[in-house]
Amino acid sequence: MQHCDVVVVGAGVIGAACAEALSARGLRVTVLDRGAPAAGTTAAGEGNVLVSDKAPGPELELAKASRRIWPELLDGLRAELGEALTGVEWEPKGGIVVATTDESAGPLVEFARAQRAAQVRAEVITAAQAAELEPHLTPRVTAAVHYPDDAQLQPVLAATTLLAAVRARGGEVRPGVAALGVGRRADGSVAEVRTNRGAVPCGAVVNACGPWAGEFAAVAGAPVAVLPRRGLVLVTGPLPEGTVRHKVYDADYVGAVASGDADLQTSTVVESTRAGTVLIGSSRQRAGFDETIRPRVLSELARKAVGLFPVLADVPVMRAYGGFRPYAPDHLPVIGADPRIAGLWHATGHEGAGIGLAAATGRLLAELFTGGEPVVDPEPFRVDRPAVVREVSV
């Protein structure tokens, strides 16, 4: 089998973004996935590209960089591949975060103030202005913040577009190939990826297995603490255009994202798609890889969504779906080289923000790989930080 420079294990949006960025720098890349491209966590995503839900710190800096990179990257791919291969439904529609109680109003406004200090456009607006932006929003709004830079894309289309670029540059995408571990040279460095279809010789491997990254890291000989965190989403039937115009969520969503609690947490997130359907989330629960869809969770999501948008009370639910988010104990992605095994790299742990963070993650990993100037400070995302390498038994 032909030798490649890098094997990327995982064809979700993070693996696709890493593969695209590496191939853009002239490296020969092979992408492996035990299933179909973008069929795992990426297929269960809502397509959010957000700055609104992140407190000042390393993840927000990565999100800001990614929000800048996504439109530039898509424009470049459109020029390279043509319109037919690059329709990803990019919508820079903005987001609105609302408080519906007096207790949550103050913390929401303070969170926005801290984000503005970190150069995020976070505009505190009145309840009347929120109603102007979202006419069907509940009148119980006690505070609201408008985030003009929040955006959305179709995650499966985004991932397959990135992979199309890899193929166009001479790389390979091989679905149905399960990575079983790595083979090493006499000096301990990566020599190949062992798979159910034979070995793939390579100079390096990127672990972009999402919620399964902990499993691959363990069989590769360098365990990391990346765990699955389950989430469910409701999808309504198509609604008239303009029923929901932005991504809208309740102020308690930020707390749920940042929490490490294993118990079920739900918060209200409502947004439309280009097809006219409305996506309703979100739930978070650490329950291993249990795929059970529990009606109790769906009922709670629906009840909270109607509280935010009363117009949804009589709207039929078309389907529900769930997925597993890759969760790191300190809530930061894992991006970079593994110092324990030369040639092993990781790009995982983004939890529910992987689609939004993918563009900057791919670029950062490629810059570190090739010795370029990193788009953000890579230090907080190091593989060998205590939360990731010392909590592998979690």
PDB file of N, CA and C in Angstrom, residues 33-129:
ATOM      1  N   ASP A  33     -12.304   6.028   8.281  1.00  0.00           N
ATOM      2  CA  ASP A  33     -13.442   6.038   9.206  1.00  0.00           C
ATOM      3  C   ASP A  33     -14.104   4.676   9.166  1.00  0.00           C
ATOM      4  N   ARG A  34     -14.440   4.157  10.330  1.00  0.00           N
ATOM      5  CA  ARG A  34     -15.073   2.832  10.375  1.00  0.00           C
ATOM      6  C   ARG A  34     -16.480   2.854   9.790  1.00  0.00           C
ATOM      7  N   GLY A  35     -17.092   4.046   9.707  1.00  0.00           N
ATOM      8  CA  GLY A  35     -18.398   4.199   9.089  1.00  0.00           C
ATOM      9  C   GLY A  35     -18.308   5.052   7.847  1.00  0.00           C
ATOM     10  N   ALA A  36     -19.401   5.738   7.536  1.00  0.00           N
ATOM     11  CA  ALA A  36     -19.420   6.666   6.415  1.00  0.00           C
ATOM     12  C   ALA A  36     -18.914   8.029   6.861  1.00  0.00           C
ATOM     13  N   PRO A  37     -18.368   8.832   5.958  1.00  0.00           N
ATOM     14  CA  PRO A  37     -17.920  10.172   6.343  1.00  0.00           C
ATOM     15  C   PRO A  37     -19.050  10.988   6.972  1.00  0.00           C
ATOM     16  N   ALA A  38     -18.726  11.669   8.055  1.00  0.00           N
ATOM     17  CA  ALA A  38     -19.653  12.585   8.735  1.00  0.00           C
ATOM     18  C   ALA A  38     -20.908  11.900   9.258  1.00  0.00           C
ATOM     19  N   ALA A  39     -20.841  10.598   9.507  1.00  0.00           N
ATOM     20  CA  ALA A  39     -22.037   9.859   9.912  1.00  0.00           C
ATOM     21  C   ALA A  39     -22.189   9.721  11.420  1.00  0.00           C
ATOM     22  N   GLY A  40     -21.201  10.165  12.193  1.00  0.00           N
ATOM     23  CA  GLY A  40     -21.265  10.019  13.641  1.00  0.00           C
ATOM     24  C   GLY A  40     -21.732  11.292  14.327  1.00  0.00           C
ATOM     25  N   THR A  41     -20.877  11.851  15.171  1.00  0.00           N
ATOM     26  CA  THR A  41     -21.222  13.058  15.918  1.00  0.00           C
ATOM     27  C   THR A  41     -21.588  14.212  15.001  1.00  0.00           C
ATOM     28  N   THR A  42     -20.889  14.349  13.891  1.00  0.00           N
ATOM     29  CA  THR A  42     -21.158  15.456  12.960  1.00  0.00           C
ATOM     30  C   THR A  42     -22.588  15.405  12.433  1.00  0.00           C
ATOM     31  N   ALA A  43     -23.065  14.215  12.100  1.00  0.00           N
ATOM     32  CA  ALA A  43     -24.427  14.077  11.577  1.00  0.00           C
ATOM     33  C   ALA A  43     -25.472  14.420  12.622  1.00  0.00           C
ATOM     34  N   ALA A  44     -25.114  14.333  13.900  1.00  0.00           N
ATOM     35  CA  ALA A  44     -26.056  14.629  14.975  1.00  0.00           C
ATOM     36  C   ALA A  44     -25.939  16.073  15.464  1.00  0.00           C
ATOM     37  N   GLY A  45     -25.141  16.889  14.770  1.00  0.00           N
ATOM     38  CA  GLY A  45     -24.945  18.269  15.193  1.00  0.00           C
ATOM     39  C   GLY A  45     -25.971  19.206  14.595  1.00  0.00           C
ATOM     40  N   GLU A  46     -26.065  20.388  15.181  1.00  0.00           N
ATOM     41  CA  GLU A  46     -26.990  21.414  14.690  1.00  0.00           C
ATOM     42  C   GLU A  46     -26.320  22.396  13.729  1.00  0.00           C
ATOM     43  N   GLY A  47     -24.990  22.331  13.629  1.00  0.00           N
ATOM     44  CA  GLY A  47     -24.295  23.206  12.693  1.00  0.00           C
ATOM     45  C   GLY A  47     -23.941  24.564  13.237  1.00  0.00           C
ATOM     46  N   ASN A  48     -23.825  24.678  14.557  1.00  0.00           N
ATOM     47  CA  ASN A  48     -23.587  25.988  15.164  1.00  0.00           C
ATOM     48  C   ASN A  48     -22.141  26.438  15.041  1.00  0.00           C
ATOM     49  N   VAL A  49     -21.982  27.706  14.686  1.00  0.00           N
ATOM     50  CA  VAL A  49     -20.676  28.370  14.692  1.00  0.00           C
ATOM     51  C   VAL A  49     -20.838  29.560  15.632  1.00  0.00           C
ATOM     52  N   LEU A  50     -20.520  29.341  16.914  1.00  0.00           N
ATOM     53  CA  LEU A  50     -20.919  30.290  17.957  1.00  0.00           C
ATOM     54  C   LEU A  50     -19.735  30.931  18.666  1.00  0.00           C
ATOM     55  N   VAL A  51     -19.928  32.195  19.024  1.00  0.00           N
ATOM     56  CA  VAL A  51     -19.069  32.850  20.013  1.00  0.00           C
ATOM     57  C   VAL A  51     -19.864  33.187  21.268  1.00  0.00           C
ATOM     58  N   SER A  52     -21.171  33.108  21.197  1.00  0.00           N
ATOM     59  CA  SER A  52     -22.047  33.595  22.263  1.00  0.00           C
ATOM     60  C   SER A  52     -22.018  32.752  23.522  1.00  0.00           C
ATOM     61  N   ASP A  53     -21.644  31.482  23.424  1.00  0.00           N
ATOM     62  CA  ASP A  53     -21.779  30.571  24.563  1.00  0.00           C
ATOM     63  C   ASP A  53     -20.467  30.294  25.280  1.00  0.00           C
ATOM     64  N   LYS A  54     -19.429  31.066  24.986  1.00  0.00           N
ATOM     65  CA  LYS A  54     -18.119  30.775  25.561  1.00  0.00           C
ATOM     66  C   LYS A  54     -17.601  31.954  26.382  1.00  0.00           C
ATOM     67  N   ALA A  55     -17.205  31.660  27.607  1.00  0.00           N
ATOM     68  CA  ALA A  55     -16.625  32.678  28.475  1.00  0.00           C
ATOM     69  C   ALA A  55     -15.232  33.052  27.973  1.00  0.00           C
ATOM     70  N   PRO A  56     -14.756  34.260  28.312  1.00  0.00           N
ATOM     71  CA  PRO A  56     -13.392  34.637  27.926  1.00  0.00           C
ATOM     72  C   PRO A  56     -12.377  33.588  28.354  1.00  0.00           C
ATOM     73  N   GLY A  57     -11.491  33.253  27.432  1.00  0.00           N
ATOM     74  CA  GLY A  57     -10.504  32.221  27.704  1.00  0.00           C
ATOM     75  C   GLY A  57     -10.099  31.532  26.413  1.00  0.00           C
ATOM     76  N   PRO A  58      -9.347  30.431  26.518  1.00  0.00           N
ATOM     77  CA  PRO A  58      -8.792  29.788  25.326  1.00  0.00           C
ATOM     78  C   PRO A  58      -9.838  29.308  24.323  1.00  0.00           C
ATOM     79  N   GLU A  59     -10.934  28.735  24.805  1.00  0.00           N
ATOM     80  CA  GLU A  59     -11.925  28.230  23.855  1.00  0.00           C
ATOM     81  C   GLU A  59     -12.590  29.372  23.092  1.00  0.00           C
ATOM     82  N   LEU A  60     -12.839  30.484  23.759  1.00  0.00           N
ATOM     83  CA  LEU A  60     -13.405  31.636  23.059  1.00  0.00           C
ATOM     84  C   LEU A  60     -12.435  32.149  22.000  1.00  0.00           C
ATOM     85  N   GLU A  61     -11.148  32.178  22.298  1.00  0.00           N
ATOM     86  CA  GLU A  61     -10.174  32.620  21.296  1.00  0.00           C
ATOM     87  C   GLU A  61     -10.175  31.684  20.084  1.00  0.00           C
ATOM     88  N   LEU A  62     -10.301  30.384  20.337  1.00  0.00           N
ATOM     89  CA  LEU A  62     -10.383  29.426  19.234  1.00  0.00           C
ATOM     90  C   LEU A  62     -11.677  29.645  18.438  1.00  0.00           C
ATOM     91  N   ALA A  63     -12.773  29.936  19.143  1.00  0.00           N
ATOM     92  CA  ALA A  63     -14.056  30.174  18.474  1.00  0.00           C
ATOM     93  C   ALA A  63     -14.016  31.441  17.625  1.00  0.00           C
ATOM     94  N   LYS A  64     -13.410  32.492  18.137  1.00  0.00           N
ATOM     95  CA  LYS A  64     -13.293  33.737  17.369  1.00  0.00           C
ATOM     96  C   LYS A  64     -12.464  33.510  16.103  1.00  0.00           C
ATOM     97  N   ALA A  65     -11.362  32.767  16.256  1.00  0.00           N
ATOM     98  CA  ALA A  65     -10.528  32.472  15.090  1.00  0.00           C
ATOM     99  C   ALA A  65     -11.304  31.643  14.071  1.00  0.00           C
ATOM    100  N   SER A  66     -12.052  30.670  14.552  1.00  0.00           N
ATOM    101  CA  SER A  66     -12.800  29.808  13.649  1.00  0.00           C
ATOM    102  C   SER A  66     -13.895  30.576  12.927  1.00  0.00           C
ATOM    103  N   ARG A  67     -14.540  31.492  13.643  1.00  0.00           N
ATOM    104  CA  ARG A  67     -15.587  32.302  13.000  1.00  0.00           C
ATOM    105  C   ARG A  67     -15.003  33.159  11.883  1.00  0.00           C
ATOM    106  N   ARG A  68     -13.764  33.608  12.048  1.00  0.00           N
ATOM    107  CA  ARG A  68     -13.098  34.363  10.975  1.00  0.00           C
ATOM    108  C   ARG A  68     -12.727  33.448   9.804  1.00  0.00           C
ATOM    109  N   ILE A  69     -12.258  32.249  10.139  1.00  0.00           N
ATOM    110  CA  ILE A  69     -11.710  31.362   9.120  1.00  0.00           C
ATOM    111  C   ILE A  69     -12.794  30.706   8.274  1.00  0.00           C
ATOM    112  N   TRP A  70     -13.915  30.321   8.866  1.00  0.00           N
ATOM    113  CA  TRP A  70     -14.921  29.558   8.131  1.00  0.00           C
ATOM    114  C   TRP A  70     -15.308  30.222   6.800  1.00  0.00           C
ATOM    115  N   PRO A  71     -15.746  31.494   6.782  1.00  0.00           N
ATOM    116  CA  PRO A  71     -16.140  32.070   5.493  1.00  0.00           C
ATOM    117  C   PRO A  71     -14.996  32.175   4.498  1.00  0.00           C
ATOM    118  N   GLU A  72     -13.787  32.479   4.989  1.00  0.00           N
ATOM    119  CA  GLU A  72     -12.620  32.537   4.094  1.00  0.00           C
ATOM    120  C   GLU A  72     -12.330  31.159   3.496  1.00  0.00           C
ATOM    121  N   LEU A  73     -12.387  30.137   4.354  1.00  0.00           N
ATOM    122  CA  LEU A  73     -12.120  28.771   3.914  1.00  0.00           C
ATOM    123  C   LEU A  73     -13.144  28.331   2.872  1.00  0.00           C
ATOM    124  N   LEU A  74     -14.420  28.616   3.127  1.00  0.00           N
ATOM    125  CA  LEU A  74     -15.469  28.218   2.194  1.00  0.00           C
ATOM    126  C   LEU A  74     -15.339  28.956   0.862  1.00  0.00           C
ATOM    127  N   ASP A  75     -14.971  30.234   0.917  1.00  0.00           N
ATOM    128  CA  ASP A  75     -14.753  30.985  -0.325  1.00  0.00           C
ATOM    129  C   ASP A  75     -13.612  30.373  -1.137  1.00  0.00           C
ATOM    130  N   GLY A  76     -12.528  30.009  -0.465  1.00  0.00           N
ATOM    131  CA  GLY A  76     -11.391  29.410  -1.141  1.00  0.00           C
ATOM    132  C   GLY A  76     -11.731  28.061  -1.750  1.00  0.00           C
ATOM    133  N   LEU A  77     -12.498  27.251  -1.018  1.00  0.00           N
ATOM    134  CA  LEU A  77     -12.890  25.945  -1.547  1.00  0.00           C
ATOM    135  C   LEU A  77     -13.851  26.084  -2.721  1.00  0.00           C
ATOM    136  N   ARG A  78     -14.698  27.094  -2.673  1.00  0.00           N
ATOM    137  CA  ARG A  78     -15.619  27.332  -3.786  1.00  0.00           C
ATOM    138  C   ARG A  78     -14.837  27.651  -5.065  1.00  0.00           C
ATOM    139  N   ALA A  79     -13.800  28.460  -4.916  1.00  0.00           N
ATOM    140  CA  ALA A  79     -12.963  28.799  -6.074  1.00  0.00           C
ATOM    141  C   ALA A  79     -12.200  27.577  -6.572  1.00  0.00           C
ATOM    142  N   GLU A  80     -11.795  26.706  -5.656  1.00  0.00           N
ATOM    143  CA  GLU A  80     -11.002  25.535  -6.021  1.00  0.00           C
ATOM    144  C   GLU A  80     -11.848  24.399  -6.587  1.00  0.00           C
ATOM    145  N   LEU A  81     -13.009  24.167  -5.981  1.00  0.00           N
ATOM    146  CA  LEU A  81     -13.794  22.982  -6.316  1.00  0.00           C
ATOM    147  C   LEU A  81     -15.014  23.264  -7.173  1.00  0.00           C
ATOM    148  N   GLY A  82     -15.478  24.518  -7.136  1.00  0.00           N
ATOM    149  CA  GLY A  82     -16.692  24.861  -7.866  1.00  0.00           C
ATOM    150  C   GLY A  82     -17.915  24.851  -6.973  1.00  0.00           C
ATOM    151  N   GLU A  83     -18.952  25.552  -7.394  1.00  0.00           N
ATOM    152  CA  GLU A  83     -20.167  25.708  -6.594  1.00  0.00           C
ATOM    153  C   GLU A  83     -20.835  24.375  -6.277  1.00  0.00           C
ATOM    154  N   ALA A  84     -20.801  23.450  -7.214  1.00  0.00           N
ATOM    155  CA  ALA A  84     -21.539  22.190  -7.045  1.00  0.00           C
ATOM    156  C   ALA A  84     -21.059  21.382  -5.848  1.00  0.00           C
ATOM    157  N   LEU A  85     -19.797  21.532  -5.454  1.00  0.00           N
ATOM    158  CA  LEU A  85     -19.227  20.732  -4.366  1.00  0.00           C
ATOM    159  C   LEU A  85     -19.148  21.491  -3.047  1.00  0.00           C
ATOM    160  N   THR A  86     -19.611  22.723  -3.004  1.00  0.00           N
ATOM    161  CA  THR A  86     -19.356  23.548  -1.814  1.00  0.00           C
ATOM    162  C   THR A  86     -20.619  24.198  -1.262  1.00  0.00           C
ATOM    163  N   GLY A  87     -21.764  23.607  -1.465  1.00  0.00           N
ATOM    164  CA  GLY A  87     -22.982  24.164  -0.887  1.00  0.00           C
ATOM    165  C   GLY A  87     -23.162  23.698   0.540  1.00  0.00           C
ATOM    166  N   VAL A  88     -22.782  24.515   1.509  1.00  0.00           N
ATOM    167  CA  VAL A  88     -22.816  24.093   2.913  1.00  0.00           C
ATOM    168  C   VAL A  88     -23.875  24.846   3.723  1.00  0.00           C
ATOM    169  N   GLU A  89     -24.707  25.643   3.062  1.00  0.00           N
ATOM    170  CA  GLU A  89     -25.790  26.379   3.722  1.00  0.00           C
ATOM    171  C   GLU A  89     -25.272  27.312   4.826  1.00  0.00           C
ATOM    172  N   TRP A  90     -24.216  28.042   4.513  1.00  0.00           N
ATOM    173  CA  TRP A  90     -23.656  29.008   5.467  1.00  0.00           C
ATOM    174  C   TRP A  90     -24.647  30.142   5.701  1.00  0.00           C
ATOM    175  N   GLU A  91     -24.996  30.392   6.972  1.00  0.00           N
ATOM    176  CA  GLU A  91     -25.946  31.443   7.331  1.00  0.00           C
ATOM    177  C   GLU A  91     -25.394  32.256   8.502  1.00  0.00           C
ATOM    178  N   PRO A  92     -24.889  33.453   8.258  1.00  0.00           N
ATOM    179  CA  PRO A  92     -24.417  34.315   9.350  1.00  0.00           C
ATOM    180  C   PRO A  92     -25.593  35.070   9.975  1.00  0.00           C
ATOM    181  N   LYS A  93     -26.527  34.339  10.563  1.00  0.00           N
ATOM    182  CA  LYS A  93     -27.807  34.916  10.965  1.00  0.00           C
ATOM    183  C   LYS A  93     -27.806  35.537  12.357  1.00  0.00           C
ATOM    184  N   GLY A  94     -26.758  35.304  13.123  1.00  0.00           N
ATOM    185  CA  GLY A  94     -26.699  35.889  14.452  1.00  0.00           C
ATOM    186  C   GLY A  94     -27.469  35.085  15.479  1.00  0.00           C
ATOM    187  N   GLY A  95     -27.230  35.393  16.736  1.00  0.00           N
ATOM    188  CA  GLY A  95     -27.887  34.687  17.832  1.00  0.00           C
ATOM    189  C   GLY A  95     -28.443  35.658  18.859  1.00  0.00           C
ATOM    190  N   ILE A  96     -29.426  35.192  19.596  1.00  0.00           N
ATOM    191  CA  ILE A  96     -30.009  35.978  20.679  1.00  0.00           C
ATOM    192  C   ILE A  96     -30.069  35.090  21.910  1.00  0.00           C
ATOM    193  N   VAL A  97     -29.548  35.580  23.016  1.00  0.00           N
ATOM    194  CA  VAL A  97     -29.613  34.879  24.286  1.00  0.00           C
ATOM    195  C   VAL A  97     -30.537  35.673  25.192  1.00  0.00           C
ATOM    196  N   VAL A  98     -31.489  34.980  25.811  1.00  0.00           N
ATOM    197  CA  VAL A  98     -32.478  35.693  26.619  1.00  0.00           C
ATOM    198  C   VAL A  98     -32.538  35.116  28.029  1.00  0.00           C
ATOM    199  N   ALA A  99     -32.842  35.984  28.973  1.00  0.00           N
ATOM    200  CA  ALA A  99     -33.192  35.578  30.330  1.00  0.00           C
ATOM    201  C   ALA A  99     -34.700  35.747  30.476  1.00  0.00           C
ATOM    202  N   THR A 100     -35.317  34.829  31.190  1.00  0.00           N
ATOM    203  CA  THR A 100     -36.763  34.899  31.384  1.00  0.00           C
ATOM    204  C   THR A 100     -37.146  34.998  32.850  1.00  0.00           C
ATOM    205  N   THR A 101     -36.143  35.198  33.717  1.00  0.00           N
ATOM    206  CA  THR A 101     -36.390  35.425  35.138  1.00  0.00           C
ATOM    207  C   THR A 101     -35.513  36.576  35.597  1.00  0.00           C
ATOM    208  N   ASP A 102     -35.897  37.197  36.695  1.00  0.00           N
ATOM    209  CA  ASP A 102     -35.079  38.284  37.254  1.00  0.00           C
ATOM    210  C   ASP A 102     -33.731  37.761  37.728  1.00  0.00           C
ATOM    211  N   GLU A 103     -33.711  36.507  38.228  1.00  0.00           N
ATOM    212  CA  GLU A 103     -32.476  35.938  38.762  1.00  0.00           C
ATOM    213  C   GLU A 103     -31.424  35.721  37.674  1.00  0.00           C
ATOM    214  N   SER A 104     -31.853  35.395  36.457  1.00  0.00           N
ATOM    215  CA  SER A 104     -30.890  35.104  35.397  1.00  0.00           C
ATOM    216  C   SER A 104     -30.520  36.335  34.568  1.00  0.00           C
ATOM    217  N   ALA A 105     -31.234  37.437  34.742  1.00  0.00           N
ATOM    218  CA  ALA A 105     -30.969  38.629  33.931  1.00  0.00           C
ATOM    219  C   ALA A 105     -29.597  39.223  34.222  1.00  0.00           C
ATOM    220  N   GLY A 106     -29.279  39.399  35.504  1.00  0.00           N
ATOM    221  CA  GLY A 106     -28.006  40.014  35.882  1.00  0.00           C
ATOM    222  C   GLY A 106     -26.803  39.234  35.395  1.00  0.00           C
ATOM    223  N   PRO A 107     -26.754  37.911  35.661  1.00  0.00           N
ATOM    224  CA  PRO A 107     -25.616  37.122  35.169  1.00  0.00           C
ATOM    225  C   PRO A 107     -25.479  37.151  33.653  1.00  0.00           C
ATOM    226  N   LEU A 108     -26.593  37.199  32.916  1.00  0.00           N
ATOM    227  CA  LEU A 108     -26.512  37.252  31.456  1.00  0.00           C
ATOM    228  C   LEU A 108     -25.857  38.550  30.998  1.00  0.00           C
ATOM    229  N   VAL A 109     -26.276  39.659  31.573  1.00  0.00           N
ATOM    230  CA  VAL A 109     -25.708  40.958  31.196  1.00  0.00           C
ATOM    231  C   VAL A 109     -24.230  41.027  31.580  1.00  0.00           C
ATOM    232  N   GLU A 110     -23.874  40.465  32.718  1.00  0.00           N
ATOM    233  CA  GLU A 110     -22.479  40.471  33.156  1.00  0.00           C
ATOM    234  C   GLU A 110     -21.619  39.584  32.256  1.00  0.00           C
ATOM    235  N   PHE A 111     -22.173  38.439  31.826  1.00  0.00           N
ATOM    236  CA  PHE A 111     -21.458  37.552  30.906  1.00  0.00           C
ATOM    237  C   PHE A 111     -21.165  38.275  29.601  1.00  0.00           C
ATOM    238  N   ALA A 112     -22.143  39.023  29.107  1.00  0.00           N
ATOM    239  CA  ALA A 112     -21.953  39.784  27.874  1.00  0.00           C
ATOM    240  C   ALA A 112     -20.893  40.865  28.045  1.00  0.00           C
ATOM    241  N   ARG A 113     -20.889  41.501  29.206  1.00  0.00           N
ATOM    242  CA  ARG A 113     -19.873  42.536  29.468  1.00  0.00           C
ATOM    243  C   ARG A 113     -18.469  41.940  29.415  1.00  0.00           C
ATOM    244  N   ALA A 114     -18.301  40.759  30.019  1.00  0.00           N
ATOM    245  CA  ALA A 114     -16.991  40.102  30.003  1.00  0.00           C
ATOM    246  C   ALA A 114     -16.591  39.717  28.578  1.00  0.00           C
ATOM    247  N   GLN A 115     -17.553  39.275  27.782  1.00  0.00           N
ATOM    248  CA  GLN A 115     -17.242  38.925  26.396  1.00  0.00           C
ATOM    249  C   GLN A 115     -16.851  40.158  25.576  1.00  0.00           C
ATOM    250  N   ARG A 116     -17.525  41.276  25.812  1.00  0.00           N
ATOM    251  CA  ARG A 116     -17.154  42.502  25.080  1.00  0.00           C
ATOM    252  C   ARG A 116     -15.722  42.899  25.385  1.00  0.00           C
ATOM    253  N   ALA A 117     -15.294  42.674  26.616  1.00  0.00           N
ATOM    254  CA  ALA A 117     -13.909  42.963  26.978  1.00  0.00           C
ATOM    255  C   ALA A 117     -12.937  42.059  26.220  1.00  0.00           C
ATOM    256  N   ALA A 118     -13.443  40.915  25.734  1.00  0.00           N
ATOM    257  CA  ALA A 118     -12.632  39.991  24.941  1.00  0.00           C
ATOM    258  C   ALA A 118     -12.883  40.179  23.441  1.00  0.00           C
ATOM    259  N   GLN A 119     -13.388  41.351  23.062  1.00  0.00           N
ATOM    260  CA  GLN A 119     -13.623  41.717  21.655  1.00  0.00           C
ATOM    261  C   GLN A 119     -14.682  40.868  20.956  1.00  0.00           C
ATOM    262  N   VAL A 120     -15.718  40.488  21.697  1.00  0.00           N
ATOM    263  CA  VAL A 120     -16.877  39.829  21.101  1.00  0.00           C
ATOM    264  C   VAL A 120     -17.993  40.863  20.975  1.00  0.00           C
ATOM    265  N   ARG A 121     -18.676  40.871  19.852  1.00  0.00           N
ATOM    266  CA  ARG A 121     -19.826  41.745  19.699  1.00  0.00           C
ATOM    267  C   ARG A 121     -21.011  41.140  20.446  1.00  0.00           C
ATOM    268  N   ALA A 122     -21.278  41.672  21.622  1.00  0.00           N
ATOM    269  CA  ALA A 122     -22.355  41.187  22.485  1.00  0.00           C
ATOM    270  C   ALA A 122     -23.195  42.400  22.881  1.00  0.00           C
ATOM    271  N   GLU A 123     -24.311  42.595  22.195  1.00  0.00           N
ATOM    272  CA  GLU A 123     -25.089  43.823  22.318  1.00  0.00           C
ATOM    273  C   GLU A 123     -26.293  43.592  23.224  1.00  0.00           C
ATOM    274  N   VAL A 124     -26.270  44.197  24.400  1.00  0.00           N
ATOM    275  CA  VAL A 124     -27.422  44.105  25.303  1.00  0.00           C
ATOM    276  C   VAL A 124     -28.576  44.892  24.687  1.00  0.00           C
ATOM    277  N   ILE A 125     -29.726  44.225  24.554  1.00  0.00           N
ATOM    278  CA  ILE A 125     -30.894  44.860  23.939  1.00  0.00           C
ATOM    279  C   ILE A 125     -32.082  44.773  24.880  1.00  0.00           C
ATOM    280  N   THR A 126     -33.074  45.584  24.624  1.00  0.00           N
ATOM    281  CA  THR A 126     -34.278  45.580  25.454  1.00  0.00           C
ATOM    282  C   THR A 126     -35.190  44.433  25.030  1.00  0.00           C
ATOM    283  N   ALA A 127     -36.184  44.157  25.884  1.00  0.00           N
ATOM    284  CA  ALA A 127     -37.165  43.131  25.541  1.00  0.00           C
ATOM    285  C   ALA A 127     -37.912  43.512  24.261  1.00  0.00           C
ATOM    286  N   ALA A 128     -38.177  44.800  24.094  1.00  0.00           N
ATOM    287  CA  ALA A 128     -38.874  45.266  22.887  1.00  0.00           C
ATOM    288  C   ALA A 128     -38.016  45.046  21.650  1.00  0.00           C
ATOM    289  N   GLN A 129     -36.712  45.293  21.766  1.00  0.00           N
ATOM    290  CA  GLN A 129     -35.818  45.060  20.627  1.00  0.00           C
ATOM    291  C   GLN A 129     -35.709  43.567  20.314  1.00  0.00           C
TER     292      GLN A 129
END
